[in-house]
Tab-separated table of C-alpha atoms in Angstrom:
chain	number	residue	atom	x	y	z
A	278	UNK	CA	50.726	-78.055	-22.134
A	279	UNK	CA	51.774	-75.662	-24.777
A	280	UNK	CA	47.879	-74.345	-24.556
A	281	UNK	CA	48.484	-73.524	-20.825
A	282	UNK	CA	51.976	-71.854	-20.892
A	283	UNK	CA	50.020	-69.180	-23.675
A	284	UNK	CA	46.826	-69.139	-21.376
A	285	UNK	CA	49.088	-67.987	-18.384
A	286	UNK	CA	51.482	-66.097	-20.993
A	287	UNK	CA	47.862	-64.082	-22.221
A	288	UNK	CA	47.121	-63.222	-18.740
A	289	UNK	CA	49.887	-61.814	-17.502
A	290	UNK	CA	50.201	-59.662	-20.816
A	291	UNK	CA	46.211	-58.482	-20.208
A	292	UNK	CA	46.813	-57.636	-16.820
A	293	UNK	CA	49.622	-55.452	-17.897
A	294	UNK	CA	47.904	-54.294	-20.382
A	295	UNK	CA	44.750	-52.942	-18.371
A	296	UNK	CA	47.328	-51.649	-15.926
A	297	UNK	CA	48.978	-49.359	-18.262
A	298	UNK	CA	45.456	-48.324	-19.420
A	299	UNK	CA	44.496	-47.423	-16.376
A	300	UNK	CA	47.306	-45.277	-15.321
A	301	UNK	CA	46.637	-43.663	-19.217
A	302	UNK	CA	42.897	-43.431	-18.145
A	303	UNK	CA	43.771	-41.389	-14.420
A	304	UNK	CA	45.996	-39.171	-16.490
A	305	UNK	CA	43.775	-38.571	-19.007
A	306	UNK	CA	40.785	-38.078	-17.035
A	307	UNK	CA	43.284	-35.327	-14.353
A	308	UNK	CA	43.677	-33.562	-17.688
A	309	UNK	CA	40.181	-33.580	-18.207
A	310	UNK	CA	39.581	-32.256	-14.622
A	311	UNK	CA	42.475	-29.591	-15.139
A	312	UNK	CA	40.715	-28.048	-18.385
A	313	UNK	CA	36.764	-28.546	-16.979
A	314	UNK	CA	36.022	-30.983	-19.531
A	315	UNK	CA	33.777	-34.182	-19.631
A	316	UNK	CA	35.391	-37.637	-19.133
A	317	UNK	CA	34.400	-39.541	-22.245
A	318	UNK	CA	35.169	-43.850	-21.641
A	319	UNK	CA	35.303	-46.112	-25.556
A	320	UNK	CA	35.177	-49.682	-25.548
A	321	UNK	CA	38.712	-50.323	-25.990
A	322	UNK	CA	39.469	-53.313	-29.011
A	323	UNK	CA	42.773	-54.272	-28.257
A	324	UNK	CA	41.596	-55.500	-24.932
A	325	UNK	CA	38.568	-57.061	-26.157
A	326	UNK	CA	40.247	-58.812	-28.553
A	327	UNK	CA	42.716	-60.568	-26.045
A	328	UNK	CA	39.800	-61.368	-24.071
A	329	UNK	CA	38.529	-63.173	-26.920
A	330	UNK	CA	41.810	-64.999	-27.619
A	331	UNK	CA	41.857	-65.709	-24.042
A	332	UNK	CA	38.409	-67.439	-23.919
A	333	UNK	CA	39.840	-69.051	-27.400
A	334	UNK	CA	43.091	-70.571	-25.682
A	335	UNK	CA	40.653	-71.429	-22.094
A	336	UNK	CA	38.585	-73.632	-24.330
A	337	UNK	CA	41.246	-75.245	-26.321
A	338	UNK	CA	43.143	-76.027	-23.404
A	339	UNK	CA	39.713	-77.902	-21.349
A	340	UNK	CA	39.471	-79.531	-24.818
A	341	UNK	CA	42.997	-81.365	-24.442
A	342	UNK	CA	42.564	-82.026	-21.082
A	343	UNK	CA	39.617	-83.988	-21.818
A	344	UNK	CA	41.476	-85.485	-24.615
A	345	UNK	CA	44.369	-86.405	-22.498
A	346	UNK	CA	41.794	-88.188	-20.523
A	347	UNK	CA	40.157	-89.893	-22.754
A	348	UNK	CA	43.584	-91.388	-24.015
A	349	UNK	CA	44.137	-92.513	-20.388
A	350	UNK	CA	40.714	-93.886	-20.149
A	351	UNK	CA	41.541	-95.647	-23.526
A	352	UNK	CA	44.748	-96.750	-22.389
A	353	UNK	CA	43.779	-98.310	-19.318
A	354	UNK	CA	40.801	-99.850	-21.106
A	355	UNK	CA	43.546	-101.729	-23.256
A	356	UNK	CA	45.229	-102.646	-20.413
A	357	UNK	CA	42.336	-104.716	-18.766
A	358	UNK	CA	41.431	-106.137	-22.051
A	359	UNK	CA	45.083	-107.430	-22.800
A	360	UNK	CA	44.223	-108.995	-18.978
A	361	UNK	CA	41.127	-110.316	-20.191
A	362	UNK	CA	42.301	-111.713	-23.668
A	363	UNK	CA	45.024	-113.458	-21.488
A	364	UNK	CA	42.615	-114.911	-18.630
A	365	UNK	CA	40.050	-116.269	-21.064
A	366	UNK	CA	43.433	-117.649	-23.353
A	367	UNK	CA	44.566	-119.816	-19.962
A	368	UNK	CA	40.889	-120.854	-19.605
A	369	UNK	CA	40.281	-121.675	-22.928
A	370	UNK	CA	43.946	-123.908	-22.405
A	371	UNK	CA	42.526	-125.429	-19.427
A	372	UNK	CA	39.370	-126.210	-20.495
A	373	UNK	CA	40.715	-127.816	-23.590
A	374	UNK	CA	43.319	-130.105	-21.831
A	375	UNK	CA	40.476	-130.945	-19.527
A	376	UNK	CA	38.424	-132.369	-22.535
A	377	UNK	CA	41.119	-134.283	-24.050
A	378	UNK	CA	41.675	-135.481	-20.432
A	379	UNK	CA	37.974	-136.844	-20.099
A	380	UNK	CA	37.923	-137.815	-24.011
A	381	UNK	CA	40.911	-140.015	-23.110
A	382	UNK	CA	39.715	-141.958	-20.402
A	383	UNK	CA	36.282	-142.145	-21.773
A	384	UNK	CA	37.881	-143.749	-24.720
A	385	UNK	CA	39.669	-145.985	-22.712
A	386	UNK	CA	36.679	-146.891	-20.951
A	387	UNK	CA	34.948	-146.970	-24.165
A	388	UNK	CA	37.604	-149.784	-25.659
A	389	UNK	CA	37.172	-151.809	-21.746
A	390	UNK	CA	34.124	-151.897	-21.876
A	391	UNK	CA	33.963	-152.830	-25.699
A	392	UNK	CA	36.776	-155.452	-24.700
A	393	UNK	CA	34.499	-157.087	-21.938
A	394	UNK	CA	31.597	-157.283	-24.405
A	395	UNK	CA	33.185	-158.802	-26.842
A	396	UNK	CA	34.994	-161.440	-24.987
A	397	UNK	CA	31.673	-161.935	-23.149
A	398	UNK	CA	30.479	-162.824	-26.410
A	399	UNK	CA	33.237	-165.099	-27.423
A	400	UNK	CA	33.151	-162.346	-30.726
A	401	UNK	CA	37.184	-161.807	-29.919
A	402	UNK	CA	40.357	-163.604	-28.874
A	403	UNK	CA	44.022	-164.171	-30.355
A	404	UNK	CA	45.234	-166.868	-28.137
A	405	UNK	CA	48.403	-168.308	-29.814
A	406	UNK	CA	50.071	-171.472	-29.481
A	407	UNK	CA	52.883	-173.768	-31.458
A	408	UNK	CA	51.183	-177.422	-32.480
A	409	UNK	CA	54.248	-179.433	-32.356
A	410	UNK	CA	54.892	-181.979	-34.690
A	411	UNK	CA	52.505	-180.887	-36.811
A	412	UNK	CA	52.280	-178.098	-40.178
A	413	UNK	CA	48.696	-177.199	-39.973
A	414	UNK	CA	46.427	-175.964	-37.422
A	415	UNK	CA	42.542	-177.363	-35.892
A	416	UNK	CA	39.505	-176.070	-38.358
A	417	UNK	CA	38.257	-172.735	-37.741
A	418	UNK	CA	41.916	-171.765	-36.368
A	419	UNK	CA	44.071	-169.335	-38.060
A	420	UNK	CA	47.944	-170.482	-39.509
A	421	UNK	CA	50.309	-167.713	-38.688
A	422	UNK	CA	53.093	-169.827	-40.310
A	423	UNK	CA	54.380	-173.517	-40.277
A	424	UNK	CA	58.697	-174.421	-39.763
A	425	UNK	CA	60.643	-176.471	-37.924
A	426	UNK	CA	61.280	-177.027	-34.449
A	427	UNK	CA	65.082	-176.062	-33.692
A	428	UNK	CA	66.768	-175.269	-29.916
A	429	UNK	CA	70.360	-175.429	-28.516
A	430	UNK	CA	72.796	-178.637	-28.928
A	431	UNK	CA	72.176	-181.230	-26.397
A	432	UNK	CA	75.553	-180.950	-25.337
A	433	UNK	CA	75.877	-177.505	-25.012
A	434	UNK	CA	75.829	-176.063	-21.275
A	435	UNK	CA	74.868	-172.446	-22.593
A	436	UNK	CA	72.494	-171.072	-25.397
A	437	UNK	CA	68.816	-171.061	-25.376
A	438	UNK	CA	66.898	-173.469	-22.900
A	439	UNK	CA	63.618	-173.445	-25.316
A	440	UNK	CA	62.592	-174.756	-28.509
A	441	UNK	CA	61.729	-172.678	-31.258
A	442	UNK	CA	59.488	-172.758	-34.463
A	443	UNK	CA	61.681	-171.558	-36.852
A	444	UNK	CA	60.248	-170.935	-40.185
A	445	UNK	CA	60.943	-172.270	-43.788
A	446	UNK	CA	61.854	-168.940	-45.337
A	447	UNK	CA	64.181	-166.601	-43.001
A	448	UNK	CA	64.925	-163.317	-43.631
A	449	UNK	CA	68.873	-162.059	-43.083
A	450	UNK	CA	70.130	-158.897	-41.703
A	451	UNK	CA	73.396	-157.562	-41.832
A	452	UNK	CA	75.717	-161.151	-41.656
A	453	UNK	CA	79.098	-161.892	-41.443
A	454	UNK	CA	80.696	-164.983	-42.781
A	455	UNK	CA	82.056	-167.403	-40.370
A	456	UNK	CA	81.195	-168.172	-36.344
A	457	UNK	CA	81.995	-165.489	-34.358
A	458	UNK	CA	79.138	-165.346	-31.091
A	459	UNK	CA	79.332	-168.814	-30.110
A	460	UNK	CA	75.972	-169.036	-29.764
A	461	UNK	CA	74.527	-171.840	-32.287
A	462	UNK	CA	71.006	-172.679	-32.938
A	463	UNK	CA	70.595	-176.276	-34.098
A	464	UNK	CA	67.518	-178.221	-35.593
A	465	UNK	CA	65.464	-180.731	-33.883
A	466	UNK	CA	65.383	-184.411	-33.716
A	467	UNK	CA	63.326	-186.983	-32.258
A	468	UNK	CA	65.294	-189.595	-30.112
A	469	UNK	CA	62.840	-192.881	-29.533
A	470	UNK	CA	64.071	-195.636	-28.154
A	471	UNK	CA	61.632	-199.036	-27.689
A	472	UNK	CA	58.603	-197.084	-26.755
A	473	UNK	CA	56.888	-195.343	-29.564
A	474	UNK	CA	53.215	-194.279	-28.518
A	475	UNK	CA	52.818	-191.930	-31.767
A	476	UNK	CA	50.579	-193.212	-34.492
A	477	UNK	CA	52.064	-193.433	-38.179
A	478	UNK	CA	49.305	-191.950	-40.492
A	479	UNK	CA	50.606	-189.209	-40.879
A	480	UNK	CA	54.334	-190.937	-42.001
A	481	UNK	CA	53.583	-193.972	-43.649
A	482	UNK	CA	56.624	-194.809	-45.582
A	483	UNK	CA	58.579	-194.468	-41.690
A	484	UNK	CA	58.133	-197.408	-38.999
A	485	UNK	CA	59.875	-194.873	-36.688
A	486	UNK	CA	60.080	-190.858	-36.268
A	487	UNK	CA	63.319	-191.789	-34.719
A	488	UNK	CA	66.143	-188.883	-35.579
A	489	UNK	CA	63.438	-187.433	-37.583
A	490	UNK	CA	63.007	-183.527	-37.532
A	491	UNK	CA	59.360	-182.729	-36.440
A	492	UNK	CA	57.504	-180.284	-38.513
A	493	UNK	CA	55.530	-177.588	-36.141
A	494	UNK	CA	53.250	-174.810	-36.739
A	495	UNK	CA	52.553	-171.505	-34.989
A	496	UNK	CA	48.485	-171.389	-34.730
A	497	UNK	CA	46.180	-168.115	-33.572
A	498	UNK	CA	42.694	-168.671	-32.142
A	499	UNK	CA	40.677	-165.987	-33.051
A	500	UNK	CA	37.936	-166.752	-31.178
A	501	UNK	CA	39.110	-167.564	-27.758
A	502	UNK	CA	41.827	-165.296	-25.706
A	503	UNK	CA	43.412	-167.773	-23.340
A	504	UNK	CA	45.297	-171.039	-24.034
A	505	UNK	CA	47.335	-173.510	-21.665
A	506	UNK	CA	49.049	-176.855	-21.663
A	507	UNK	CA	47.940	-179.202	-19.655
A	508	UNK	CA	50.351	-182.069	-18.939
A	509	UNK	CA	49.132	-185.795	-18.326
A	510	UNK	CA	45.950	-185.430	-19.337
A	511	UNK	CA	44.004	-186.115	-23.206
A	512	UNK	CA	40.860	-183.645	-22.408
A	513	UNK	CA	40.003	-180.710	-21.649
A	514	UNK	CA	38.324	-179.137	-18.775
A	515	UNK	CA	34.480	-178.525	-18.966
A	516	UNK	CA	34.041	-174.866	-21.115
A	517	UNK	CA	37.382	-175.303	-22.849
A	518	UNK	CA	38.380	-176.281	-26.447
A	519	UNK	CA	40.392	-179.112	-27.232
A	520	UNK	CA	43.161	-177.616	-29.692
A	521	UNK	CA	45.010	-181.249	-30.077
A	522	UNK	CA	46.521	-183.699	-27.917
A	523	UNK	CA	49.498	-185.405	-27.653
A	524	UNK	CA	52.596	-186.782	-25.483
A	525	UNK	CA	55.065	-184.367	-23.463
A	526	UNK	CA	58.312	-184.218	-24.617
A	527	UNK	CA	62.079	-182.873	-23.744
A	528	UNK	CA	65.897	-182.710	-23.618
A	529	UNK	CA	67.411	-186.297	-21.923
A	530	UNK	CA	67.723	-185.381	-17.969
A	531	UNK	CA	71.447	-186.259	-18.342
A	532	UNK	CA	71.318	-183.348	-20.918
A	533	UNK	CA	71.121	-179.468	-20.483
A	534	UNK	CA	68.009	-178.489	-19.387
A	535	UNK	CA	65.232	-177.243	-21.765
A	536	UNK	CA	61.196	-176.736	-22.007
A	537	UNK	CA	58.477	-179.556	-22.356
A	538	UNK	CA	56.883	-179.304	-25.128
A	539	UNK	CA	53.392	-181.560	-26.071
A	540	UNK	CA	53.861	-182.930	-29.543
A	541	UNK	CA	51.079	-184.126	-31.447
A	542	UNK	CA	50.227	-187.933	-31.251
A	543	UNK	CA	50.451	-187.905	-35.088
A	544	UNK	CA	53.341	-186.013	-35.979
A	545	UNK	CA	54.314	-185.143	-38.906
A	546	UNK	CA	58.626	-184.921	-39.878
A	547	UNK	CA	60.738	-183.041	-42.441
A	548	UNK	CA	61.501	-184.890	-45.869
A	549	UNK	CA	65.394	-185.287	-46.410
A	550	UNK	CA	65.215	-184.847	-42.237
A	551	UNK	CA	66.347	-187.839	-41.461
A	552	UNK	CA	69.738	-188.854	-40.085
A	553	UNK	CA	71.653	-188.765	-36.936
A	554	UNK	CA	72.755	-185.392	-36.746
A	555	UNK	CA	71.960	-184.651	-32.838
A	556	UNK	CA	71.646	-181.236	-32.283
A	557	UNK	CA	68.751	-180.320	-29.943
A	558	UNK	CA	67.193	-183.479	-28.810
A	559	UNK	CA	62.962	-184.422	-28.287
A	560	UNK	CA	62.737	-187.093	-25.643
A	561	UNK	CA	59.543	-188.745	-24.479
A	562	UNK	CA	58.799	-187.967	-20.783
A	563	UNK	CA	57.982	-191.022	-18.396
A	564	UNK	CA	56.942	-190.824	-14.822
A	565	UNK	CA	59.382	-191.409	-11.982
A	566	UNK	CA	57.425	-192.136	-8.894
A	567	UNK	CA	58.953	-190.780	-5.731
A	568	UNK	CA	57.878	-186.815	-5.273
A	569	UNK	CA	55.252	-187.784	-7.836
A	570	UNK	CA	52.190	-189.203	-6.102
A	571	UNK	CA	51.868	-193.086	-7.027
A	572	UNK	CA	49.615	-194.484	-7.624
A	573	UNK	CA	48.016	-192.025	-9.588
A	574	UNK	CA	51.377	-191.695	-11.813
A	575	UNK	CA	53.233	-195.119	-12.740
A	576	UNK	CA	56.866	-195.301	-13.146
A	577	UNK	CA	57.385	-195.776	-16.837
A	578	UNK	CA	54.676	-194.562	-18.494
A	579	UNK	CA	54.671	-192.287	-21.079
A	580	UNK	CA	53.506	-188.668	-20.164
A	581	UNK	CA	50.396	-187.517	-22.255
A	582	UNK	CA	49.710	-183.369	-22.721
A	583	UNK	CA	46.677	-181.432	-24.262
A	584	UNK	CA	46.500	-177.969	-25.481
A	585	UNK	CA	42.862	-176.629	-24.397
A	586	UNK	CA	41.717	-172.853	-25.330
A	587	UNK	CA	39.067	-170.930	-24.053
C-alpha cells in the first residue's frame, strides 16, 4: 500500500516537474528566437532519474501484489486443509467405532459358536446341584463345598420357604449382638415316624436318622450343563446321567410351606446332631390319591426322586 501511495506521489511530482520544464524550455527557446540563435535540447538527469525511481517503485509494488496473493492463496490453502484434517479425523472416528462394532459381535459370535461346539462335544458344562443328605459328590463330579441343611422354624409363618446348604465355616460381616430382624435361620432335622425307607450304611451306630441333622453337599458337573429333579421316579431318562437317587422330602402339610427336596437313600447326619431341637423340619412325602391319578400313585407310599444331568 505504502508502495502505491509513493508510485502515485512520484507521478504527480514528474508531471509537475516536466510541466515546469516545459514552460522553462518555451521561454528559453523565445529567447533563443529573439537573439537568432540555435535551440540546443540535453538529456535532462533529474527527470531521468525519477523515471528510474518510478520504474523502481512500479516493480516493487507488482512484487507485493503478487506477494499479497500468494499469502491469500496460502491462506486459503490452510483453510481447506484444516477441512480436510477434520473430514479424514471424523472418518478415521467412524471407521474405528465401526471395527470395534464388527470385532464385537464377531467375538460374540466367535464365543456362540465356540459355546455350541463345545457343548456339542460334551467338552463343557457347570450344572450345579445340592446332594442332600449326603457330604460328598458322584466320581468325576466336582465338590464346591459340603454343610448342613438349615431353613426357617416349622412354626414360623414368615422367613424363608427353602432349605439351604449352609456351610461348616461362615464368614461374618459387620454383626451386632442380640436379635434385632426377626428373621431366624434354624438347622435341619429329620422327623421319621414308623416308615423309614433309608438304608443305614452310611450311620451304623443309629437304628434311626430320626431328629438327626442331615449332612448335604453343593456338587458342580463339569461336564454336563443341565440338571433336574425328577420326582417319583429312581432312573433317569435315556441320554441323561444318574447323579443319585433318593426319596422326596418336606415341611409337615400342617406346617408352613417350604421346597421338596430329594435326599439321598443313604444319608449321611451331623455328629453331636442329634436331639429334638425342631427348627426346620424334613418330612417324608407319601402319595394322597385324589387329584393324583391312582392307580399309578398309591395312597401311602413313600415318594422316590432322582437327580439326572445331562
Amino acid at each position: 500500500m505504502k508502495l502505491h501511495i509513493l508510485s502515485v506521489f512520484y507521478i504527480c511530482a514528474l508531471i509537475l516537474l516536466l510541466s515546469y520544464k516545459a514552460q522553462a524550455h518555451r521561454y528559453i527557446i523565445d529567447d533563443e528566437e529573439e537573439e537568432g540563435g540555435e535551440i540546443s535540447l540535453t538529456n535532462d538527469k533529474e527527470v531521468t532519474k525519477m523515471l528510474k525511481e518510478l520504474k523502481k517503485y512500479r516493480s516493487q509494488d507488482k512484487q507485493q501484489k503478487q506477494i499479497n496473493q500468494l499469502k491469500q492463496l496460502a491462506r486459503e490453502l490452510q483453510k481447506q486443509v484444516v477441512i480436510l484434517h477434520n473430514k479424514l479425523h471424523e472418518c478415521s472416528n467412524e471407521e474405528k467405532e465401526r471395527t470395534e462394532q464388527e470385532d464385537t459381535s464377531a467375538n460374540k459370535t466367535s464365543i456362540r459358536h465356540k459355546r455350541s461346539i463345545q457343548n456339542s462335544a460334551g467338552t463343557t458344562g457347570g450344572a450345579t446341584y445340592i446332594r442332600w443328605g449326603r457330604s460328598t459328590c458322584p466320581q468325576g463330579v466336582e465338590l464346591v463345598y459340603n454343610g448342613v441343611g438349615a431353613g426357617s422354624h416349622y412354626t414360623h409363618s414368615g422367613g424363608g420357604s427353602d432349605y439351604l446348604c449352609v456351610p461348616h465355616d461362615p464368614e461374618w460381616g459387620v454383626t451386632t449382638d442380640g436379635f434385632q430382624s426377626n428373621s431366624f435361620l434354624y438347622g435341619v432335622e429329620f422327623e421319621i415316624q414308623a416308615n423309614n425307607p433309608f438304608l443305614t450304611h452310611n450311620t451304623p451306630k443309629l437304628t434311626t436318622v430320626h431328629d438327626q441333622s442331615p449332612r448335604c453337599a453343593v456338587c458342580r458337573i463339569p461336564s454336563r450343563s443341565s440338571q433336574v429333579m425328577i420326582p417319583a421316579k429312581m432312573t433317569c431318562p435315556a441320554s441323561w446321567t444318574k447323579e443319585y437317587d433318593g426319596y422326596l422330602m418336606s415341611s409337615h402339610h400342617t406346617q408352613k410351606k417350604s421346597q421338596f427336596v430329594c435326599v439321598d437313600k443313604a444319608p449321611e447326619v451331623m455328629d453331636g446332631g442329634d436331639g429334638d431341637q425342631n427348627g426346620a423340619l424334613f418330612y417324608i412325602v407319601e402319595a394322597q390319591c385324589g387329584s393324583l391319578p391312582c392307580p399309578s400313585y398309591l395312597s401311602g407310599k413313600e415318594i422316590t426322586c432322582v437327580v439326572c444331568s445331562k
